[in-house]
Amino acid sequence: MNGIISKIVYAVIFAAAFAGAKYGYDQYVKRKAVAKAEKVMEQTRKDGIEKNPNMPAGEAHRREAVAVSTANIAAQPNDKKRFLTAASTFMGFYLVNARERLDYCRERGVDATPFAAAFEDVHRSELAVARAGLAEAAVKEEELYKMLQPQFRKTIADDMNDIATSQQLSVKQACELIAENGKEFAAEMHISKSQPAVYQVLTKR
């Protein structure tokens, strides 16, 4: 099983743009933040594929997104903004895996709850820190998910297709693979491995 996991692309990172906006303002400001985040995500996907034409789309996107989010954190002028950038990035990482991947597989007749539950469990402390910080900034998790769900779906579709292709499986079988080995996948996907810069900021909180 370890050999299979090491070959699969799964650590999707959300290239957050929310920390550049002023949280807690009216819907106009929130819409601007969402539009910016969507633009960053689309550009990151495009840039990743262009820079790595021989790489699966999901992996190309992931690599570029990691670089972008790491640079975003480093570019922030103070600890508060660095934390909000890291928390936003982590929350996207959490939502796209624990929620969007679950929904994507459910639509294909596979219950990936074992994976989603394990993913949440291994990130319990980081999730608590990110949620608390974003709540202070008046960012609602459910609202964030609904606004960015179309982008999350594109990311997961790429990722699941990559998994299926690399393992010579159907997409449904790829979902079954993840569901059946939820704990192993969740452990390998830990934020400390997939995005150390985010992890370092969250653990300093």
PDB file of C-alpha atoms in Angstrom:
ATOM      1  CA  MET A   1       0.000   0.000   0.000  1.00  0.00           C
ATOM      2  CA  ASN A   2       2.808   2.432   0.802  1.00  0.00           C
ATOM      3  CA  GLY A   3       4.194   2.047  -2.701  1.00  0.00           C
ATOM      4  CA  ILE A   4       0.857   3.018  -4.223  1.00  0.00           C
ATOM      5  CA  ILE A   5       0.404   6.019  -1.947  1.00  0.00           C
ATOM      6  CA  SER A   6       3.828   7.372  -2.820  1.00  0.00           C
ATOM      7  CA  LYS A   7       2.859   7.513  -6.500  1.00  0.00           C
ATOM      8  CA  ILE A   8      -0.514   9.184  -6.081  1.00  0.00           C
ATOM      9  CA  VAL A   9      -1.174  12.896  -6.280  1.00  0.00           C
ATOM     10  CA  TYR A  10      -3.533  13.989  -3.552  1.00  0.00           C
ATOM     11  CA  ALA A  11      -2.302  16.943  -1.495  1.00  0.00           C
ATOM     12  CA  VAL A  12      -4.286  19.759  -3.038  1.00  0.00           C
ATOM     13  CA  ILE A  13      -3.500  23.229  -1.718  1.00  0.00           C
ATOM     14  CA  PHE A  14      -5.803  26.215  -1.918  1.00  0.00           C
ATOM     15  CA  ALA A  15      -3.888  29.254  -3.166  1.00  0.00           C
ATOM     16  CA  ALA A  16      -5.552  31.699  -0.803  1.00  0.00           C
ATOM     17  CA  ALA A  17      -6.193  35.286  -1.779  1.00  0.00           C
ATOM     18  CA  PHE A  18      -8.500  36.115   1.121  1.00  0.00           C
ATOM     19  CA  ALA A  19      -5.859  37.447   3.464  1.00  0.00           C
ATOM     20  CA  GLY A  20      -5.366  40.416   1.178  1.00  0.00           C
ATOM     21  CA  ALA A  21      -8.953  41.525   1.764  1.00  0.00           C
ATOM     22  CA  LYS A  22     -10.438  43.195   4.835  1.00  0.00           C
ATOM     23  CA  TYR A  23     -12.523  40.589   6.617  1.00  0.00           C
ATOM     24  CA  GLY A  24     -15.939  41.277   8.051  1.00  0.00           C
ATOM     25  CA  TYR A  25     -17.024  43.962   5.588  1.00  0.00           C
ATOM     26  CA  ASP A  26     -20.142  43.903   3.431  1.00  0.00           C
ATOM     27  CA  GLN A  27     -20.979  41.464   0.656  1.00  0.00           C
ATOM     28  CA  TYR A  28     -19.301  43.664  -1.940  1.00  0.00           C
ATOM     29  CA  VAL A  29     -15.926  43.282  -0.244  1.00  0.00           C
ATOM     30  CA  LYS A  30     -16.489  39.555   0.224  1.00  0.00           C
ATOM     31  CA  ARG A  31     -17.375  39.159  -3.460  1.00  0.00           C
ATOM     32  CA  LYS A  32     -14.198  40.989  -4.416  1.00  0.00           C
ATOM     33  CA  ALA A  33     -12.192  38.641  -2.206  1.00  0.00           C
ATOM     34  CA  VAL A  34     -13.861  35.601  -3.770  1.00  0.00           C
ATOM     35  CA  ALA A  35     -13.282  36.916  -7.280  1.00  0.00           C
ATOM     36  CA  LYS A  36      -9.619  37.452  -6.470  1.00  0.00           C
ATOM     37  CA  ALA A  37      -9.293  33.967  -4.978  1.00  0.00           C
ATOM     38  CA  GLU A  38     -10.950  32.403  -8.014  1.00  0.00           C
ATOM     39  CA  LYS A  39      -8.630  34.313 -10.336  1.00  0.00           C
ATOM     40  CA  VAL A  40      -5.579  33.182  -8.366  1.00  0.00           C
ATOM     41  CA  MET A  41      -6.734  29.563  -8.426  1.00  0.00           C
ATOM     42  CA  GLU A  42      -7.407  29.610 -12.164  1.00  0.00           C
ATOM     43  CA  GLN A  43      -4.088  31.312 -12.907  1.00  0.00           C
ATOM     44  CA  THR A  44      -2.253  28.886 -10.642  1.00  0.00           C
ATOM     45  CA  ARG A  45      -3.776  25.921 -12.463  1.00  0.00           C
ATOM     46  CA  LYS A  46      -2.905  27.424 -15.860  1.00  0.00           C
ATOM     47  CA  ASP A  47       0.651  28.325 -14.830  1.00  0.00           C
ATOM     48  CA  GLY A  48       1.259  24.907 -13.307  1.00  0.00           C
ATOM     49  CA  ILE A  49       0.160  23.096 -16.462  1.00  0.00           C
ATOM     50  CA  GLU A  50       2.198  25.422 -18.711  1.00  0.00           C
ATOM     51  CA  LYS A  51       5.338  25.007 -16.598  1.00  0.00           C
ATOM     52  CA  ASN A  52       4.932  21.228 -16.359  1.00  0.00           C
ATOM     53  CA  PRO A  53       3.410  20.108 -19.680  1.00  0.00           C
ATOM     54  CA  ASN A  54       4.438  16.482 -19.200  1.00  0.00           C
ATOM     55  CA  MET A  55       2.960  16.235 -15.716  1.00  0.00           C
ATOM     56  CA  PRO A  56      -0.621  15.241 -14.820  1.00  0.00           C
ATOM     57  CA  ALA A  57      -2.805  18.348 -14.476  1.00  0.00           C
ATOM     58  CA  GLY A  58      -3.554  17.810 -10.800  1.00  0.00           C
ATOM     59  CA  GLU A  59       0.096  17.404  -9.834  1.00  0.00           C
ATOM     60  CA  ALA A  60       1.131  20.408 -11.944  1.00  0.00           C
ATOM     61  CA  HIS A  61      -1.546  22.499 -10.242  1.00  0.00           C
ATOM     62  CA  ARG A  62      -0.534  21.264  -6.802  1.00  0.00           C
ATOM     63  CA  ARG A  63       3.127  22.100  -7.284  1.00  0.00           C
ATOM     64  CA  GLU A  64       2.397  25.593  -8.508  1.00  0.00           C
ATOM     65  CA  ALA A  65      -0.165  26.177  -5.753  1.00  0.00           C
ATOM     66  CA  VAL A  66       2.321  25.166  -3.071  1.00  0.00           C
ATOM     67  CA  ALA A  67       4.841  27.636  -4.477  1.00  0.00           C
ATOM     68  CA  VAL A  68       2.237  30.405  -4.697  1.00  0.00           C
ATOM     69  CA  SER A  69       0.872  29.912  -1.200  1.00  0.00           C
ATOM     70  CA  THR A  70       4.380  29.720   0.281  1.00  0.00           C
ATOM     71  CA  ALA A  71       5.281  32.984  -1.452  1.00  0.00           C
ATOM     72  CA  ASN A  72       2.010  34.562  -0.278  1.00  0.00           C
ATOM     73  CA  ILE A  73       2.808  33.771   3.335  1.00  0.00           C
ATOM     74  CA  ALA A  74       6.371  35.065   3.072  1.00  0.00           C
ATOM     75  CA  ALA A  75       5.190  38.304   1.448  1.00  0.00           C
ATOM     76  CA  GLN A  76       2.818  39.305   4.244  1.00  0.00           C
ATOM     77  CA  PRO A  77       3.980  42.397   6.194  1.00  0.00           C
ATOM     78  CA  ASN A  78       3.150  41.189   9.701  1.00  0.00           C
ATOM     79  CA  ASP A  79       2.333  38.145  11.811  1.00  0.00           C
ATOM     80  CA  LYS A  80      -1.418  38.748  11.737  1.00  0.00           C
ATOM     81  CA  LYS A  81      -1.597  38.738   7.957  1.00  0.00           C
ATOM     82  CA  ARG A  82       0.772  35.786   7.730  1.00  0.00           C
ATOM     83  CA  PHE A  83      -1.512  33.860  10.049  1.00  0.00           C
ATOM     84  CA  LEU A  84      -4.656  34.770   8.089  1.00  0.00           C
ATOM     85  CA  THR A  85      -2.972  33.716   4.851  1.00  0.00           C
ATOM     86  CA  ALA A  86      -1.909  30.400   6.367  1.00  0.00           C
ATOM     87  CA  ALA A  87      -5.323  29.826   7.964  1.00  0.00           C
ATOM     88  CA  SER A  88      -7.113  30.559   4.678  1.00  0.00           C
ATOM     89  CA  THR A  89      -4.786  28.235   2.799  1.00  0.00           C
ATOM     90  CA  PHE A  90      -5.291  25.471   5.342  1.00  0.00           C
ATOM     91  CA  MET A  91      -9.064  25.889   5.305  1.00  0.00           C
ATOM     92  CA  GLY A  92      -9.121  25.524   1.534  1.00  0.00           C
ATOM     93  CA  PHE A  93      -6.934  22.422   1.860  1.00  0.00           C
ATOM     94  CA  TYR A  94      -9.354  21.012   4.421  1.00  0.00           C
ATOM     95  CA  LEU A  95     -12.544  21.844   2.532  1.00  0.00           C
ATOM     96  CA  VAL A  96     -11.361  20.579  -0.827  1.00  0.00           C
ATOM     97  CA  ASN A  97     -10.333  17.235   0.663  1.00  0.00           C
ATOM     98  CA  ALA A  98     -12.721  16.520   3.536  1.00  0.00           C
ATOM     99  CA  ARG A  99     -15.819  17.951   1.843  1.00  0.00           C
ATOM    100  CA  GLU A 100     -15.446  18.317  -1.912  1.00  0.00           C
ATOM    101  CA  ARG A 101     -13.669  15.003  -2.416  1.00  0.00           C
ATOM    102  CA  LEU A 102     -16.340  13.328  -0.290  1.00  0.00           C
ATOM    103  CA  ASP A 103     -19.148  14.848  -2.378  1.00  0.00           C
ATOM    104  CA  TYR A 104     -17.370  14.044  -5.637  1.00  0.00           C
ATOM    105  CA  CYS A 105     -17.036  10.368  -4.730  1.00  0.00           C
ATOM    106  CA  ARG A 106     -20.566  10.181  -3.320  1.00  0.00           C
ATOM    107  CA  GLU A 107     -21.916  11.325  -6.677  1.00  0.00           C
ATOM    108  CA  ARG A 108     -20.121   8.333  -8.199  1.00  0.00           C
ATOM    109  CA  GLY A 109     -21.664   5.877  -5.781  1.00  0.00           C
ATOM    110  CA  VAL A 110     -18.767   5.652  -3.340  1.00  0.00           C
ATOM    111  CA  ASP A 111     -18.915   6.571   0.351  1.00  0.00           C
ATOM    112  CA  ALA A 112     -15.495   8.069   1.124  1.00  0.00           C
ATOM    113  CA  THR A 113     -16.451   8.936   4.702  1.00  0.00           C
ATOM    114  CA  PRO A 114     -13.617   6.796   6.150  1.00  0.00           C
ATOM    115  CA  PHE A 115     -11.115   8.985   4.329  1.00  0.00           C
ATOM    116  CA  ALA A 116     -12.833  12.271   5.230  1.00  0.00           C
ATOM    117  CA  ALA A 117     -13.079  11.282   8.885  1.00  0.00           C
ATOM    118  CA  ALA A 118      -9.423  10.256   9.014  1.00  0.00           C
ATOM    119  CA  PHE A 119      -8.379  13.452   7.252  1.00  0.00           C
ATOM    120  CA  GLU A 120     -10.211  15.555   9.807  1.00  0.00           C
ATOM    121  CA  ASP A 121      -8.840  13.493  12.668  1.00  0.00           C
ATOM    122  CA  VAL A 122      -5.167  13.894  11.696  1.00  0.00           C
ATOM    123  CA  HIS A 123      -5.683  17.634  11.255  1.00  0.00           C
ATOM    124  CA  ARG A 124      -7.742  18.182  14.390  1.00  0.00           C
ATOM    125  CA  SER A 125      -5.372  20.671  16.049  1.00  0.00           C
ATOM    126  CA  GLU A 126      -4.594  22.639  12.881  1.00  0.00           C
ATOM    127  CA  LEU A 127      -8.293  22.801  12.014  1.00  0.00           C
ATOM    128  CA  ALA A 128      -9.155  24.185  15.453  1.00  0.00           C
ATOM    129  CA  VAL A 129      -6.505  26.907  15.160  1.00  0.00           C
ATOM    130  CA  ALA A 130      -7.520  27.881  11.614  1.00  0.00           C
ATOM    131  CA  ARG A 131     -11.231  27.951  12.457  1.00  0.00           C
ATOM    132  CA  ALA A 132     -10.670  30.114  15.519  1.00  0.00           C
ATOM    133  CA  GLY A 133      -8.517  32.567  13.612  1.00  0.00           C
ATOM    134  CA  LEU A 134     -10.892  32.893  10.683  1.00  0.00           C
ATOM    135  CA  ALA A 135     -13.839  33.282  13.039  1.00  0.00           C
ATOM    136  CA  GLU A 136     -12.053  36.231  14.646  1.00  0.00           C
ATOM    137  CA  ALA A 137     -11.761  37.714  11.157  1.00  0.00           C
ATOM    138  CA  ALA A 138     -15.503  37.181  10.547  1.00  0.00           C
ATOM    139  CA  VAL A 139     -14.958  34.520   7.878  1.00  0.00           C
ATOM    140  CA  LYS A 140     -17.738  31.916   7.878  1.00  0.00           C
ATOM    141  CA  GLU A 141     -16.590  28.438   6.871  1.00  0.00           C
ATOM    142  CA  GLU A 142     -19.843  27.450   5.183  1.00  0.00           C
ATOM    143  CA  GLU A 143     -19.979  30.688   3.234  1.00  0.00           C
ATOM    144  CA  LEU A 144     -16.388  30.226   2.121  1.00  0.00           C
ATOM    145  CA  TYR A 145     -17.137  26.702   0.941  1.00  0.00           C
ATOM    146  CA  LYS A 146     -20.223  27.679  -1.024  1.00  0.00           C
ATOM    147  CA  MET A 147     -18.502  30.600  -2.723  1.00  0.00           C
ATOM    148  CA  LEU A 148     -15.463  28.586  -3.788  1.00  0.00           C
ATOM    149  CA  GLN A 149     -17.111  25.219  -4.438  1.00  0.00           C
ATOM    150  CA  PRO A 150     -16.902  25.522  -8.250  1.00  0.00           C
ATOM    151  CA  GLN A 151     -13.132  25.988  -8.018  1.00  0.00           C
ATOM    152  CA  PHE A 152     -12.825  23.176  -5.506  1.00  0.00           C
ATOM    153  CA  ARG A 153     -14.705  20.877  -7.888  1.00  0.00           C
ATOM    154  CA  LYS A 154     -12.313  21.597 -10.754  1.00  0.00           C
ATOM    155  CA  THR A 155      -9.372  20.857  -8.483  1.00  0.00           C
ATOM    156  CA  ILE A 156     -10.802  17.580  -7.230  1.00  0.00           C
ATOM    157  CA  ALA A 157     -11.843  16.476 -10.724  1.00  0.00           C
ATOM    158  CA  ASP A 158      -8.257  16.939 -11.920  1.00  0.00           C
ATOM    159  CA  ASP A 159      -6.880  15.163  -8.885  1.00  0.00           C
ATOM    160  CA  MET A 160      -9.204  12.160  -9.044  1.00  0.00           C
ATOM    161  CA  ASN A 161      -8.606  11.767 -12.771  1.00  0.00           C
ATOM    162  CA  ASP A 162      -4.865  11.808 -12.121  1.00  0.00           C
ATOM    163  CA  ILE A 163      -5.221   9.113  -9.471  1.00  0.00           C
ATOM    164  CA  ALA A 164      -7.371   6.991 -11.772  1.00  0.00           C
ATOM    165  CA  THR A 165      -4.973   7.349 -14.702  1.00  0.00           C
ATOM    166  CA  SER A 166      -1.822   6.679 -12.685  1.00  0.00           C
ATOM    167  CA  GLN A 167      -3.293   3.501 -11.192  1.00  0.00           C
ATOM    168  CA  GLN A 168      -5.156   2.378 -14.333  1.00  0.00           C
ATOM    169  CA  LEU A 169      -8.490   2.620 -12.554  1.00  0.00           C
ATOM    170  CA  SER A 170     -11.856   4.158 -13.265  1.00  0.00           C
ATOM    171  CA  VAL A 171     -12.654   7.313 -11.285  1.00  0.00           C
ATOM    172  CA  LYS A 172     -15.112   5.297  -9.216  1.00  0.00           C
ATOM    173  CA  GLN A 173     -12.399   2.758  -8.419  1.00  0.00           C
ATOM    174  CA  ALA A 174     -10.054   5.609  -7.468  1.00  0.00           C
ATOM    175  CA  CYS A 175     -12.683   6.785  -4.987  1.00  0.00           C
ATOM    176  CA  GLU A 176     -12.945   3.249  -3.635  1.00  0.00           C
ATOM    177  CA  LEU A 177      -9.177   3.111  -3.233  1.00  0.00           C
ATOM    178  CA  ILE A 178      -9.199   6.272  -1.148  1.00  0.00           C
ATOM    179  CA  ALA A 179     -12.200   5.139   0.898  1.00  0.00           C
ATOM    180  CA  GLU A 180     -10.682   1.732   1.637  1.00  0.00           C
ATOM    181  CA  ASN A 181      -7.341   3.212   2.694  1.00  0.00           C
ATOM    182  CA  GLY A 182      -8.534   6.404   4.329  1.00  0.00           C
ATOM    183  CA  LYS A 183      -6.152   6.408   7.293  1.00  0.00           C
ATOM    184  CA  GLU A 184      -3.087   5.792   5.147  1.00  0.00           C
ATOM    185  CA  PHE A 185      -3.969   8.537   2.680  1.00  0.00           C
ATOM    186  CA  ALA A 186      -4.854  11.021   5.402  1.00  0.00           C
ATOM    187  CA  ALA A 187      -1.556  10.440   7.193  1.00  0.00           C
ATOM    188  CA  GLU A 188       0.480  10.962   4.024  1.00  0.00           C
ATOM    189  CA  MET A 189      -1.488  14.098   3.163  1.00  0.00           C
ATOM    190  CA  HIS A 190      -0.799  15.830   6.456  1.00  0.00           C
ATOM    191  CA  ILE A 191      -0.305  19.578   6.048  1.00  0.00           C
ATOM    192  CA  SER A 192       3.152  19.339   7.651  1.00  0.00           C
ATOM    193  CA  LYS A 193       4.271  17.260   4.656  1.00  0.00           C
ATOM    194  CA  SER A 194       2.303  18.870   1.859  1.00  0.00           C
ATOM    195  CA  GLN A 195       2.711  22.526   2.883  1.00  0.00           C
ATOM    196  CA  PRO A 196       5.311  23.050   5.628  1.00  0.00           C
ATOM    197  CA  ALA A 197       5.062  26.847   5.471  1.00  0.00           C
ATOM    198  CA  VAL A 198       1.375  26.738   6.377  1.00  0.00           C
ATOM    199  CA  TYR A 199       1.980  24.220   9.125  1.00  0.00           C
ATOM    200  CA  GLN A 200       4.765  26.266  10.676  1.00  0.00           C
ATOM    201  CA  VAL A 201       2.605  29.386  10.899  1.00  0.00           C
ATOM    202  CA  LEU A 202      -0.390  27.558  12.363  1.00  0.00           C
ATOM    203  CA  THR A 203       1.667  25.780  15.013  1.00  0.00           C
ATOM    204  CA  LYS A 204       3.123  29.082  16.245  1.00  0.00           C
ATOM    205  CA  ARG A 205      -0.345  30.396  17.096  1.00  0.00           C
TER     206      ARG A 205
END
